[in-house]
Amino acid sequence: MSIPQGTLPNNITSIVLLGFPDVHSFNFLFFSLLIILYFGIISGNLLIMSLYLVSKNLQSPMYFFITQLSLCDLLVTTDVVPTLLHTALYGEIAVSLIYCIFQLCFFVMLECLECLLLSLMSYDRYLAICNPLRYYSLMNYNFCVTSVTFIWFISFIMSLIDFIFIHNIYFCGPHVIDHFYCDFEPVVQLSCSDTSVFHTQIIILGSFVIMGPFIIIVVSYVYIAITILKIPSNTGRHKAFSTCSSHLIVVSFFYGTLIIVYLFPTKGQSLILGKVLSLIYTVVTPLLNPIIYTLRNKDLKETVNKLKQIL
């Protein structure tokens, strides 16, 4: 029987995250690997943000959006990896219910932000390739700052909606989550309240911040592909494609795992598979993003080489 929201105090005050119990015999090795990956995420994304701040060659809308993506990746890993490291070393971790709710809502905000940011970056590439003569007049400094501020605000509102609901539902247990962080579905499953309305609300809002940006990305790249195919020379087509290939790879990694985890049916799905996929978009993707942009971007590589010569 469902419990009316806000009528009873929570029956549980702490939640145990099990992490990856299947790798207990390799705890230290798994922990060491995660430390290396975490260091790579921090150093790689901080490098991109620092290069943008110190290099005049990178003062363009595209690099401004890339730094915002790096900031988002840093915050995602900071939200998830500390608890992941604890579970990797000790097998499990007990966190307070309010901490779990905050971790979930902060994670929701960052995932919404990344979805919206990737769609904004696809619009940037669309203008650069399909409408280059008006690119700098449309993609000016005020537009960039305003649009990024707006998507941060939208992401915060989405997170706030989730927080208000989850904070007011009744949690009766069990108090164990077989995951390495407080994700949406595992947390809601601990509730005895009627969450059907909330699930409907999440589907609607999720369609807005996940599938909406995805549609914008797909449409943008359809127009980009059509424009590139109309370029007569192979050199021109290759140059045009190279300006958006890094973003396309990042989108494929991010949305590929996100859609599999959250939009495919979870019944009958392996728990370890779900956790591995979650690990990919919370740890591996933030690590790959700076590598992809650095290795495939001429301006960034030139800036890194100049810094090497100075140092």
mmCIF file of C-alpha atoms in Angstrom, residues 18-31 34 84 87-91 272 275-276 279:
data_model
loop_
_atom_site.group_PDB
_atom_site.id
_atom_site.type_symbol
_atom_site.label_atom_id
_atom_site.label_comp_id
_atom_site.label_asym_id
_atom_site.label_seq_id
_atom_site.Cartn_x
_atom_site.Cartn_y
_atom_site.Cartn_z
ATOM 1 C CA LEU A 18 27.312 -1.710 -2.602
ATOM 2 C CA GLY A 19 29.458 -0.509 -5.500
ATOM 3 C CA PHE A 20 30.981 -3.423 -7.442
ATOM 4 C CA PRO A 21 30.801 -6.447 -5.097
ATOM 5 C CA ASP A 22 31.857 -8.759 -7.956
ATOM 6 C CA VAL A 23 35.381 -7.276 -7.997
ATOM 7 C CA HIS A 24 36.123 -7.619 -4.268
ATOM 8 C CA SER A 25 39.061 -9.922 -4.978
ATOM 9 C CA PHE A 26 40.585 -7.177 -7.143
ATOM 10 C CA ASN A 27 39.711 -4.231 -4.894
ATOM 11 C CA PHE A 28 43.132 -2.599 -4.782
ATOM 12 C CA LEU A 29 43.708 -3.038 -8.522
ATOM 13 C CA PHE A 30 40.273 -1.574 -9.307
ATOM 14 C CA PHE A 31 40.887 1.292 -6.858
ATOM 15 C CA LEU A 34 40.035 4.492 -10.792
ATOM 16 C CA LEU A 84 32.992 5.074 -6.103
ATOM 17 C CA THR A 87 33.270 1.308 -2.503
ATOM 18 C CA ALA A 88 36.183 0.131 -4.652
ATOM 19 C CA LEU A 89 38.524 0.095 -1.645
ATOM 20 C CA TYR A 90 36.220 -1.042 1.164
ATOM 21 C CA GLY A 91 33.450 -2.872 -0.701
ATOM 22 C CA ILE A 272 26.630 -5.412 -13.577
ATOM 23 C CA LYS A 275 26.740 -0.342 -13.593
ATOM 24 C CA VAL A 276 29.395 -0.741 -16.276
ATOM 25 C CA LEU A 279 30.683 3.864 -15.254
#
